[in-house]
JSON list of C-alpha atoms in Angstrom, two decimals:
[
{"chain": "A", "resi": 1, "resn": "UNK", "atom": "CA", "xyz": [0.00, 0.00, 0.00]},
{"chain": "A", "resi": 2, "resn": "UNK", "atom": "CA", "xyz": [1.01, 3.65, -0.15]},
{"chain": "A", "resi": 3, "resn": "UNK", "atom": "CA", "xyz": [2.55, 3.82, 3.34]},
{"chain": "A", "resi": 4, "resn": "UNK", "atom": "CA", "xyz": [-0.14, 6.18, 4.65]},
{"chain": "A", "resi": 5, "resn": "UNK", "atom": "CA", "xyz": [-1.80, 5.44, 8.00]},
{"chain": "A", "resi": 6, "resn": "UNK", "atom": "CA", "xyz": [-4.92, 3.33, 7.50]},
{"chain": "A", "resi": 7, "resn": "UNK", "atom": "CA", "xyz": [-7.79, 1.52, 9.19]},
{"chain": "A", "resi": 8, "resn": "UNK", "atom": "CA", "xyz": [-8.49, -2.15, 8.52]},
{"chain": "A", "resi": 9, "resn": "UNK", "atom": "CA", "xyz": [-12.08, -2.50, 7.35]},
{"chain": "A", "resi": 10, "resn": "UNK", "atom": "CA", "xyz": [-12.09, -6.27, 7.10]},
{"chain": "A", "resi": 11, "resn": "UNK", "atom": "CA", "xyz": [-11.04, -9.40, 5.31]},
{"chain": "A", "resi": 12, "resn": "UNK", "atom": "CA", "xyz": [-12.76, -10.16, 2.00]},
{"chain": "A", "resi": 13, "resn": "UNK", "atom": "CA", "xyz": [-13.13, -13.64, 0.51]},
{"chain": "A", "resi": 14, "resn": "UNK", "atom": "CA", "xyz": [-14.46, -14.18, -3.03]},
{"chain": "A", "resi": 15, "resn": "UNK", "atom": "CA", "xyz": [-14.99, -17.55, -4.72]},
{"chain": "A", "resi": 16, "resn": "UNK", "atom": "CA", "xyz": [-13.42, -18.04, -8.15]},
{"chain": "A", "resi": 17, "resn": "UNK", "atom": "CA", "xyz": [-15.35, -20.24, -10.57]},
{"chain": "A", "resi": 18, "resn": "UNK", "atom": "CA", "xyz": [-12.12, -21.94, -11.69]},
{"chain": "A", "resi": 19, "resn": "UNK", "atom": "CA", "xyz": [-8.36, -21.49, -11.53]},
{"chain": "A", "resi": 20, "resn": "UNK", "atom": "CA", "xyz": [-7.93, -20.07, -15.05]},
{"chain": "A", "resi": 21, "resn": "UNK", "atom": "CA", "xyz": [-6.79, -16.48, -15.58]},
{"chain": "A", "resi": 22, "resn": "UNK", "atom": "CA", "xyz": [-10.20, -15.20, -16.77]},
{"chain": "A", "resi": 23, "resn": "UNK", "atom": "CA", "xyz": [-11.92, -16.56, -13.64]},
{"chain": "A", "resi": 24, "resn": "UNK", "atom": "CA", "xyz": [-9.18, -15.07, -11.45]},
{"chain": "A", "resi": 25, "resn": "UNK", "atom": "CA", "xyz": [-9.61, -11.66, -13.12]},
{"chain": "A", "resi": 26, "resn": "UNK", "atom": "CA", "xyz": [-13.39, -11.81, -12.59]},
{"chain": "A", "resi": 27, "resn": "UNK", "atom": "CA", "xyz": [-12.88, -12.76, -8.94]},
{"chain": "A", "resi": 28, "resn": "UNK", "atom": "CA", "xyz": [-10.42, -9.89, -8.52]},
{"chain": "A", "resi": 29, "resn": "UNK", "atom": "CA", "xyz": [-13.01, -7.47, -9.94]},
{"chain": "A", "resi": 30, "resn": "UNK", "atom": "CA", "xyz": [-15.59, -8.79, -7.45]},
{"chain": "A", "resi": 31, "resn": "UNK", "atom": "CA", "xyz": [-13.05, -8.42, -4.63]},
{"chain": "A", "resi": 32, "resn": "UNK", "atom": "CA", "xyz": [-12.53, -4.75, -5.58]},
{"chain": "A", "resi": 33, "resn": "UNK", "atom": "CA", "xyz": [-16.31, -4.16, -5.83]},
{"chain": "A", "resi": 34, "resn": "UNK", "atom": "CA", "xyz": [-16.89, -5.58, -2.36]},
{"chain": "A", "resi": 35, "resn": "UNK", "atom": "CA", "xyz": [-14.06, -3.44, -0.97]},
{"chain": "A", "resi": 36, "resn": "UNK", "atom": "CA", "xyz": [-15.56, -0.32, -2.54]},
{"chain": "A", "resi": 37, "resn": "UNK", "atom": "CA", "xyz": [-18.95, -1.09, -0.97]},
{"chain": "A", "resi": 38, "resn": "UNK", "atom": "CA", "xyz": [-17.18, -1.30, 2.40]},
{"chain": "A", "resi": 39, "resn": "UNK", "atom": "CA", "xyz": [-15.69, 2.19, 1.85]},
{"chain": "A", "resi": 40, "resn": "UNK", "atom": "CA", "xyz": [-12.15, 0.94, 1.20]},
{"chain": "A", "resi": 41, "resn": "UNK", "atom": "CA", "xyz": [-9.51, 2.90, -0.65]},
{"chain": "A", "resi": 42, "resn": "UNK", "atom": "CA", "xyz": [-7.63, -0.25, -1.61]},
{"chain": "A", "resi": 43, "resn": "UNK", "atom": "CA", "xyz": [-7.25, -3.96, -1.00]},
{"chain": "A", "resi": 44, "resn": "UNK", "atom": "CA", "xyz": [-3.90, -5.28, 0.27]},
{"chain": "A", "resi": 45, "resn": "UNK", "atom": "CA", "xyz": [-2.42, -8.73, 0.88]},
{"chain": "A", "resi": 46, "resn": "UNK", "atom": "CA", "xyz": [-4.45, -10.25, -1.97]},
{"chain": "A", "resi": 47, "resn": "UNK", "atom": "CA", "xyz": [-3.88, -14.00, -2.27]},
{"chain": "A", "resi": 48, "resn": "UNK", "atom": "CA", "xyz": [-5.27, -16.67, -4.58]},
{"chain": "A", "resi": 49, "resn": "UNK", "atom": "CA", "xyz": [-6.09, -19.95, -2.81]},
{"chain": "A", "resi": 50, "resn": "UNK", "atom": "CA", "xyz": [-6.39, -23.02, -5.03]},
{"chain": "A", "resi": 51, "resn": "UNK", "atom": "CA", "xyz": [-8.98, -25.61, -4.06]},
{"chain": "A", "resi": 52, "resn": "UNK", "atom": "CA", "xyz": [-6.81, -28.48, -2.80]},
{"chain": "A", "resi": 53, "resn": "UNK", "atom": "CA", "xyz": [-9.34, -31.29, -2.89]},
{"chain": "A", "resi": 54, "resn": "UNK", "atom": "CA", "xyz": [-11.65, -32.38, -5.69]},
{"chain": "A", "resi": 55, "resn": "UNK", "atom": "CA", "xyz": [-14.70, -30.12, -5.73]},
{"chain": "A", "resi": 56, "resn": "UNK", "atom": "CA", "xyz": [-13.18, -27.57, -3.36]},
{"chain": "A", "resi": 57, "resn": "UNK", "atom": "CA", "xyz": [-13.59, -24.02, -4.68]},
{"chain": "A", "resi": 58, "resn": "UNK", "atom": "CA", "xyz": [-10.67, -21.70, -5.39]},
{"chain": "A", "resi": 59, "resn": "UNK", "atom": "CA", "xyz": [-10.94, -18.21, -3.94]},
{"chain": "A", "resi": 60, "resn": "UNK", "atom": "CA", "xyz": [-9.25, -14.84, -3.51]},
{"chain": "A", "resi": 61, "resn": "UNK", "atom": "CA", "xyz": [-8.76, -13.14, -0.17]},
{"chain": "A", "resi": 62, "resn": "UNK", "atom": "CA", "xyz": [-7.61, -9.64, 0.68]},
{"chain": "A", "resi": 63, "resn": "UNK", "atom": "CA", "xyz": [-7.72, -6.98, 3.38]},
{"chain": "A", "resi": 64, "resn": "UNK", "atom": "CA", "xyz": [-9.84, -3.88, 2.69]},
{"chain": "A", "resi": 65, "resn": "UNK", "atom": "CA", "xyz": [-8.28, -0.71, 4.09]},
{"chain": "A", "resi": 66, "resn": "UNK", "atom": "CA", "xyz": [-9.24, 2.96, 4.31]},
{"chain": "A", "resi": 67, "resn": "UNK", "atom": "CA", "xyz": [-6.54, 5.65, 4.48]},
{"chain": "A", "resi": 68, "resn": "UNK", "atom": "CA", "xyz": [-6.64, 8.30, 7.17]},
{"chain": "A", "resi": 69, "resn": "UNK", "atom": "CA", "xyz": [-7.41, 11.66, 5.69]},
{"chain": "A", "resi": 70, "resn": "UNK", "atom": "CA", "xyz": [-5.90, 14.95, 6.80]},
{"chain": "A", "resi": 71, "resn": "UNK", "atom": "CA", "xyz": [-8.53, 17.08, 8.49]},
{"chain": "A", "resi": 72, "resn": "UNK", "atom": "CA", "xyz": [-9.37, 20.29, 6.73]},
{"chain": "A", "resi": 73, "resn": "UNK", "atom": "CA", "xyz": [-10.72, 23.09, 8.87]}
]
């Protein structure tokens, strides 16, 4: 992230329909959309988790954060 002070808004977990690059890109878009709805400025520590066992879904996780803003008086 940018190095600015921030608040952690929460962990986000999004299921990917498969492990191919198109499904990963779609899941990343959904991750960003969910973060935006939470009021996040960005998502950090994004990881792709492959389903290890047959039938287990792959998913993306990340931490939604909101930067502290300088107060204007």
